[in-house]
PDB file of C-alpha atoms in Angstrom:
ATOM      1  CA  MET D1422     -31.034  14.923 -11.479  1.00 52.00           C
ATOM      2  CA  ASN D1423     -29.073  17.292 -13.708  1.00 65.00           C
ATOM      3  CA  ASN D1424     -26.875  18.379 -10.781  1.00 66.00           C
ATOM      4  CA  VAL D1425     -26.011  14.784 -10.137  1.00 60.00           C
ATOM      5  CA  LYS D1426     -25.196  14.174 -13.835  1.00 63.00           C
ATOM      6  CA  GLU D1427     -23.096  17.414 -13.925  1.00 62.00           C
ATOM      7  CA  GLU D1428     -21.166  16.357 -10.852  1.00 65.00           C
ATOM      8  CA  SER D1429     -20.549  12.904 -12.296  1.00 74.00           C
ATOM      9  CA  LEU D1430     -19.178  14.462 -15.489  1.00 73.00           C
ATOM     10  CA  ARG D1431     -16.983  16.756 -13.473  1.00 75.00           C
ATOM     11  CA  ASP D1432     -15.671  13.717 -11.478  1.00 73.00           C
ATOM     12  CA  GLN D1433     -14.911  11.814 -14.677  1.00 85.00           C
ATOM     13  CA  LYS D1434     -13.115  14.775 -16.187  1.00 86.00           C
ATOM     14  CA  LYS D1435     -10.987  15.119 -13.024  1.00 86.00           C
ATOM     15  CA  VAL D1436     -10.095  11.485 -13.100  1.00 90.00           C
ATOM     16  CA  ARG D1437      -9.209  11.752 -16.788  1.00 92.00           C
ATOM     17  CA  ARG D1438      -7.061  14.807 -16.145  1.00 93.00           C
ATOM     18  CA  ARG D1439      -5.308  13.100 -13.202  1.00 94.00           C
ATOM     19  CA  LEU D1440      -4.400  10.000 -15.305  1.00 95.00           C
ATOM     20  CA  LEU D1441      -3.209  12.295 -18.137  1.00 96.00           C
ATOM     21  CA  ILE D1442      -0.969  14.272 -15.875  1.00 97.00           C
ATOM     22  CA  LEU D1443       0.562  11.048 -14.516  1.00 97.00           C
ATOM     23  CA  GLU D1444       0.931   9.631 -18.014  1.00 97.00           C
ATOM     24  CA  ILE D1445       2.768  12.725 -19.218  1.00 97.00           C
ATOM     25  CA  ALA D1446       5.001  12.958 -16.104  1.00 97.00           C
ATOM     26  CA  ARG D1447       5.795   9.223 -16.471  1.00 98.00           C
ATOM     27  CA  THR D1448       6.676   9.576 -20.108  1.00 97.00           C
ATOM     28  CA  ILE D1449       9.013  12.588 -19.481  1.00 97.00           C
ATOM     29  CA  ILE D1450      10.759  10.915 -16.516  1.00 97.00           C
ATOM     30  CA  SER D1451      11.028   7.633 -18.569  1.00 97.00           C
ATOM     31  CA  SER D1452      12.526   9.188 -21.619  1.00 96.00           C
ATOM     32  CA  LYS D1453      14.599  12.167 -20.257  1.00 95.00           C
ATOM     33  CA  GLY D1454      14.985  11.684 -16.534  1.00 95.00           C
ATOM     34  CA  LEU D1455      13.636  13.272 -13.426  1.00 95.00           C
ATOM     35  CA  ARG D1456      15.619  16.502 -13.898  1.00 94.00           C
ATOM     36  CA  SER D1457      13.835  17.184 -17.186  1.00 95.00           C
ATOM     37  CA  LEU D1458      10.421  17.105 -15.523  1.00 96.00           C
ATOM     38  CA  LYS D1459       8.932  20.690 -15.141  1.00 96.00           C
ATOM     39  CA  VAL D1460       5.489  21.374 -13.784  1.00 95.00           C
ATOM     40  CA  ARG D1461       4.778  23.967 -16.550  1.00 96.00           C
ATOM     41  CA  ASP D1462       5.588  21.448 -19.261  1.00 96.00           C
ATOM     42  CA  VAL D1463       3.363  18.866 -17.712  1.00 96.00           C
ATOM     43  CA  ALA D1464       0.434  21.349 -17.387  1.00 96.00           C
ATOM     44  CA  GLU D1465       0.851  22.600 -20.938  1.00 96.00           C
ATOM     45  CA  ALA D1466       0.889  19.020 -22.306  1.00 96.00           C
ATOM     46  CA  ALA D1467      -2.183  18.112 -20.331  1.00 95.00           C
ATOM     47  CA  GLY D1468      -4.034  21.254 -21.389  1.00 93.00           C
ATOM     48  CA  CYS D1469      -4.579  22.596 -17.892  1.00 93.00           C
ATOM     49  CA  SER D1470      -3.046  25.227 -15.558  1.00 93.00           C
ATOM     50  CA  VAL D1471      -0.273  24.727 -13.175  1.00 95.00           C
ATOM     51  CA  GLY D1472      -2.662  25.512 -10.442  1.00 94.00           C
ATOM     52  CA  SER D1473      -4.719  22.557 -11.565  1.00 92.00           C
ATOM     53  CA  VAL D1474      -1.791  20.229 -11.222  1.00 94.00           C
ATOM     54  CA  TYR D1475      -1.201  21.510  -7.706  1.00 94.00           C
ATOM     55  CA  ASN D1476      -4.951  21.212  -6.899  1.00 92.00           C
ATOM     56  CA  GLU D1477      -4.936  17.607  -8.047  1.00 92.00           C
ATOM     57  CA  PHE D1478      -1.761  16.402  -6.379  1.00 94.00           C
ATOM     58  CA  GLY D1479      -1.163  18.910  -3.597  1.00 91.00           C
ATOM     59  CA  ASP D1480       2.173  20.062  -5.067  1.00 93.00           C
ATOM     60  CA  PHE D1481       4.573  18.887  -7.690  1.00 93.00           C
ATOM     61  CA  ASP D1482       6.161  16.359  -5.299  1.00 95.00           C
ATOM     62  CA  GLY D1483       2.725  14.713  -5.357  1.00 95.00           C
ATOM     63  CA  VAL D1484       3.062  14.000  -9.034  1.00 96.00           C
ATOM     64  CA  ILE D1485       6.528  12.661  -8.782  1.00 96.00           C
ATOM     65  CA  LEU D1486       5.621  10.475  -5.646  1.00 96.00           C
ATOM     66  CA  THR D1487       2.655   9.048  -7.297  1.00 96.00           C
ATOM     67  CA  VAL D1488       4.736   7.966 -10.344  1.00 97.00           C
ATOM     68  CA  ASN D1489       7.331   6.526  -7.977  1.00 97.00           C
ATOM     69  CA  ARG D1490       4.746   4.514  -6.147  1.00 97.00           C
ATOM     70  CA  GLU D1491       3.585   3.027  -9.399  1.00 97.00           C
ATOM     71  CA  THR D1492       7.217   2.200 -10.279  1.00 97.00           C
ATOM     72  CA  VAL D1493       7.968   0.434  -7.002  1.00 96.00           C
ATOM     73  CA  GLN D1494       4.658  -1.404  -7.265  1.00 96.00           C
ATOM     74  CA  ALA D1495       5.542  -2.643 -10.792  1.00 97.00           C
ATOM     75  CA  LEU D1496       9.046  -3.589  -9.570  1.00 96.00           C
ATOM     76  CA  THR D1497       7.704  -5.577  -6.586  1.00 96.00           C
ATOM     77  CA  SER D1498       5.202  -7.294  -8.797  1.00 96.00           C
ATOM     78  CA  ARG D1499       8.047  -8.404 -11.253  1.00 96.00           C
ATOM     79  CA  LEU D1500      10.197  -9.590  -8.351  1.00 96.00           C
ATOM     80  CA  SER D1501       7.336 -11.493  -6.732  1.00 96.00           C
ATOM     81  CA  GLY D1502       7.013 -13.508  -9.884  1.00 96.00           C
ATOM     82  CA  VAL D1503      10.327 -15.115  -9.503  1.00 97.00           C
ATOM     83  CA  PRO D1504       9.928 -18.950  -8.829  1.00 96.00           C
ATOM     84  CA  ALA D1505      10.697 -19.795  -5.195  1.00 95.00           C
ATOM     85  CA  GLU D1506      11.206 -23.575  -5.244  1.00 95.00           C
ATOM     86  CA  ASP D1507      14.873 -23.478  -5.122  1.00 95.00           C
ATOM     87  CA  PRO D1508      16.241 -20.709  -2.617  1.00 95.00           C
ATOM     88  CA  VAL D1509      19.609 -20.318  -4.470  1.00 95.00           C
ATOM     89  CA  GLY D1510      17.848 -20.146  -7.857  1.00 96.00           C
ATOM     90  CA  GLN D1511      15.437 -17.547  -6.374  1.00 96.00           C
ATOM     91  CA  LEU D1512      18.266 -15.278  -5.320  1.00 96.00           C
ATOM     92  CA  TYR D1513      19.769 -15.405  -8.777  1.00 96.00           C
ATOM     93  CA  GLY D1514      16.350 -14.989 -10.295  1.00 97.00           C
ATOM     94  CA  LEU D1515      15.625 -11.894  -8.200  1.00 97.00           C
ATOM     95  CA  ALA D1516      18.824 -10.390  -9.394  1.00 96.00           C
ATOM     96  CA  GLU D1517      18.086 -11.261 -13.024  1.00 95.00           C
ATOM     97  CA  ALA D1518      14.520  -9.804 -12.722  1.00 96.00           C
ATOM     98  CA  TYR D1519      15.885  -6.614 -11.171  1.00 96.00           C
ATOM     99  CA  LEU D1520      18.435  -6.196 -13.916  1.00 95.00           C
ATOM    100  CA  GLU D1521      15.708  -6.698 -16.575  1.00 95.00           C
ATOM    101  CA  PHE D1522      13.423  -4.252 -14.915  1.00 96.00           C
ATOM    102  CA  PHE D1523      16.153  -1.653 -14.428  1.00 94.00           C
ATOM    103  CA  ALA D1524      17.228  -2.036 -18.075  1.00 92.00           C
ATOM    104  CA  GLU D1525      13.598  -1.427 -19.296  1.00 94.00           C
ATOM    105  CA  HIS D1526      12.757   1.420 -16.803  1.00 96.00           C
ATOM    106  CA  ALA D1527      16.128   2.887 -15.781  1.00 93.00           C
ATOM    107  CA  ASN D1528      15.022   6.508 -15.436  1.00 95.00           C
ATOM    108  CA  LEU D1529      11.811   5.555 -13.590  1.00 96.00           C
ATOM    109  CA  LEU D1530      13.736   3.501 -11.157  1.00 95.00           C
ATOM    110  CA  ARG D1531      16.342   6.214 -10.684  1.00 94.00           C
ATOM    111  CA  SER D1532      13.622   8.678  -9.947  1.00 95.00           C
ATOM    112  CA  LEU D1533      12.530   6.430  -7.061  1.00 93.00           C
ATOM    113  CA  PHE D1534      16.001   6.725  -5.403  1.00 90.00           C
ATOM    114  CA  GLU D1535      17.037  10.194  -6.515  1.00 91.00           C
ATOM    115  CA  HIS D1536      13.996  12.301  -5.797  1.00 92.00           C
ATOM    116  CA  ARG D1537      14.355  14.755  -2.980  1.00 91.00           C
ATOM    117  CA  MET D1538      11.283  16.386  -1.286  1.00 90.00           C
ATOM    118  CA  GLU D1539      10.993  20.232  -1.499  1.00 85.00           C
ATOM    119  CA  ASP D1540      11.884  22.143   1.661  1.00 83.00           C
ATOM    120  CA  ASP D1541      13.726  19.047   3.017  1.00 83.00           C
ATOM    121  CA  ARG D1542      10.537  17.421   4.015  1.00 89.00           C
ATOM    122  CA  PRO D1543      10.705  13.664   4.874  1.00 90.00           C
ATOM    123  CA  TYR D1544      10.215  11.128   2.209  1.00 90.00           C
ATOM    124  CA  PRO D1545       6.728   9.511   2.627  1.00 92.00           C
ATOM    125  CA  ASP D1546       6.830   6.463   4.929  1.00 94.00           C
ATOM    126  CA  ASP D1547       4.527   4.364   2.642  1.00 94.00           C
ATOM    127  CA  ILE D1548       7.075   4.560  -0.191  1.00 94.00           C
ATOM    128  CA  LEU D1549      10.040   3.812   2.050  1.00 92.00           C
ATOM    129  CA  GLN D1550       8.056   0.749   3.332  1.00 93.00           C
ATOM    130  CA  MET D1551       7.370  -0.317  -0.271  1.00 93.00           C
ATOM    131  CA  VAL D1552      11.029  -0.251  -1.063  1.00 91.00           C
ATOM    132  CA  MET D1553      11.826  -2.189   2.205  1.00 89.00           C
ATOM    133  CA  ASP D1554       9.164  -4.740   1.210  1.00 91.00           C
ATOM    134  CA  ALA D1555      11.003  -5.107  -2.221  1.00 90.00           C
ATOM    135  CA  PHE D1556      14.252  -5.618  -0.313  1.00 86.00           C
ATOM    136  CA  ALA D1557      12.582  -8.225   1.976  1.00 88.00           C
ATOM    137  CA  LEU D1558      11.910 -10.547  -1.004  1.00 93.00           C
ATOM    138  CA  MET D1559      15.376 -11.778  -0.565  1.00 93.00           C
ATOM    139  CA  HIS D1560      14.565 -12.611   3.022  1.00 93.00           C
ATOM    140  CA  PRO D1561      12.692 -15.907   2.601  1.00 95.00           C
ATOM    141  CA  PRO D1562      15.385 -17.655   0.501  1.00 96.00           C
ATOM    142  CA  LEU D1563      18.129 -16.481   2.827  1.00 95.00           C
ATOM    143  CA  VAL D1564      16.186 -17.921   5.788  1.00 95.00           C
ATOM    144  CA  ARG D1565      16.000 -21.234   4.052  1.00 95.00           C
ATOM    145  CA  LEU D1566      19.669 -21.239   3.271  1.00 95.00           C
ATOM    146  CA  LEU D1567      20.853 -19.895   6.579  1.00 95.00           C
ATOM    147  CA  PRO D1568      18.345 -21.488   9.156  1.00 93.00           C
ATOM    148  CA  ASP D1569      20.538 -20.708  12.112  1.00 93.00           C
ATOM    149  CA  ALA D1570      20.826 -16.983  11.363  1.00 93.00           C
ATOM    150  CA  ASP D1571      18.694 -14.601  13.427  1.00 94.00           C
ATOM    151  CA  ASP D1572      16.299 -12.173  11.844  1.00 91.00           C
ATOM    152  CA  VAL D1573      18.541  -9.247  12.272  1.00 92.00           C
ATOM    153  CA  LYS D1574      21.368 -10.860  10.305  1.00 92.00           C
ATOM    154  CA  ILE D1575      18.892 -12.049   7.612  1.00 93.00           C
ATOM    155  CA  ALA D1576      17.390  -8.498   7.316  1.00 90.00           C
ATOM    156  CA  LEU D1577      20.867  -7.012   6.951  1.00 91.00           C
ATOM    157  CA  LEU D1578      21.989  -9.619   4.369  1.00 92.00           C
ATOM    158  CA  SER D1579      18.793  -8.877   2.332  1.00 91.00           C
ATOM    159  CA  ARG D1580      19.475  -5.243   2.292  1.00 89.00           C
ATOM    160  CA  THR D1581      23.203  -5.655   1.574  1.00 91.00           C
ATOM    161  CA  LEU D1582      22.510  -8.041  -1.372  1.00 92.00           C
ATOM    162  CA  PHE D1583      19.813  -5.886  -2.799  1.00 91.00           C
ATOM    163  CA  SER D1584      21.879  -2.682  -2.474  1.00 91.00           C
ATOM    164  CA  ALA D1585      24.941  -4.224  -3.944  1.00 93.00           C
ATOM    165  CA  VAL D1586      23.078  -5.643  -6.915  1.00 93.00           C
ATOM    166  CA  HIS D1587      21.388  -2.247  -7.393  1.00 93.00           C
ATOM    167  CA  GLY D1588      24.706  -0.498  -7.340  1.00 91.00           C
ATOM    168  CA  ILE D1589      26.328  -2.906  -9.913  1.00 92.00           C
ATOM    169  CA  ILE D1590      23.378  -2.554 -12.265  1.00 92.00           C
ATOM    170  CA  SER D1591      22.900   1.270 -11.769  1.00 90.00           C
ATOM    171  CA  LEU D1592      26.622   1.976 -12.457  1.00 88.00           C
ATOM    172  CA  GLY D1593      26.644  -0.634 -15.332  1.00 89.00           C
ATOM    173  CA  LEU D1594      23.758   1.111 -17.112  1.00 87.00           C
ATOM    174  CA  GLU D1595      25.007   4.656 -16.509  1.00 83.00           C
ATOM    175  CA  GLU D1596      25.291   6.113 -19.914  1.00 67.00           C
ATOM    176  CA  ARG D1597      27.412   9.168 -18.805  1.00 66.00           C
ATOM    177  CA  MET D1598      30.049   6.679 -17.895  1.00 63.00           C
ATOM    178  CA  VAL D1599      31.014   3.659 -19.964  1.00 68.00           C
ATOM    179  CA  ALA D1600      27.744   1.604 -20.131  1.00 72.00           C
ATOM    180  CA  VAL D1601      28.365  -2.146 -19.722  1.00 81.00           C
ATOM    181  CA  PRO D1602      26.753  -4.469 -22.404  1.00 82.00           C
ATOM    182  CA  PRO D1603      23.791  -6.251 -20.861  1.00 79.00           C
ATOM    183  CA  GLN D1604      25.251  -9.759 -21.158  1.00 83.00           C
ATOM    184  CA  LEU D1605      28.532  -8.664 -19.451  1.00 89.00           C
ATOM    185  CA  LEU D1606      26.569  -6.797 -16.772  1.00 91.00           C
ATOM    186  CA  ARG D1607      24.527 -10.046 -16.171  1.00 93.00           C
ATOM    187  CA  GLN D1608      27.790 -11.953 -15.733  1.00 93.00           C
ATOM    188  CA  GLN D1609      29.053  -9.366 -13.248  1.00 93.00           C
ATOM    189  CA  VAL D1610      25.988  -9.668 -11.125  1.00 94.00           C
ATOM    190  CA  GLU D1611      26.229 -13.485 -11.193  1.00 94.00           C
ATOM    191  CA  GLN D1612      29.832 -13.292 -10.296  1.00 94.00           C
ATOM    192  CA  PHE D1613      29.051 -11.041  -7.288  1.00 94.00           C
ATOM    193  CA  LEU D1614      26.403 -13.470  -6.116  1.00 95.00           C
ATOM    194  CA  ASP D1615      28.758 -16.466  -6.641  1.00 94.00           C
ATOM    195  CA  ALA D1616      31.361 -14.795  -4.377  1.00 93.00           C
ATOM    196  CA  HIS D1617      28.947 -13.522  -1.749  1.00 92.00           C
ATOM    197  CA  LEU D1618      27.041 -16.790  -1.410  1.00 93.00           C
ATOM    198  CA  ALA D1619      30.401 -18.661  -1.249  1.00 93.00           C
ATOM    199  CA  GLY D1620      31.573 -16.236   1.521  1.00 92.00           C
ATOM    200  CA  LEU D1621      28.407 -17.210   3.421  1.00 90.00           C
ATOM    201  CA  GLY D1622      29.134 -20.892   2.972  1.00 90.00           C
ATOM    202  CA  ILE D1623      26.068 -21.386   0.826  1.00 89.00           C
ATOM    203  CA  LEU D1624      27.886 -22.180  -2.387  1.00 79.00           C
ATOM    204  CA  PRO D1625      31.343 -23.741  -2.871  1.00 75.00           C
ATOM    205  CA  LEU D1626      34.046 -21.190  -3.764  1.00 52.00           C
ATOM    206  CA  ARG D1627      34.667 -21.229  -7.503  1.00 50.00           C
ATOM    207  CA  ARG D1628      38.324 -21.145  -8.748  1.00 42.00           C
TER     208      ARG D1628
END
């Protein structure tokens, strides 16, 4: 009985340590950026050894990837909450939601796209799929707006729109350059969508 209790306490301690390591890593990335994240700093803040961090997550990539998974899950949840009644409104709503999420979690989102695996190992398929699933949220409204387009064209349009909106927002929020005020950045995103959807024949061209 005592052995079972001791094992349970060890498991609880391990879970708490894992959550603490993730919280510390997430906080550092969020406040200072991915480049400021060092395994020794995380271990020291968590009150454990570097070896304990590696034992828990396999390697330091494992810590970063776990944080990145949580980030893309949170992003997808935010985007999934955009109303879908009007397909045009949904596209603008997805862009607006992405802008808001990026503004709130800029460094965490940059970590998702900037992290490179040690020893040039391939990026995990599950995270790549999660990102593609986020891209794919633009798929249903485009299908409704372009019913004659095939799946390949719709998939390419989804990725193009998402990538373009990401680029506009990422550069607009880049503090090392000249950061764009949020309202002006919002207008730039809307103007891009206006022009792109007009080019697709979805919206009339504004003059």
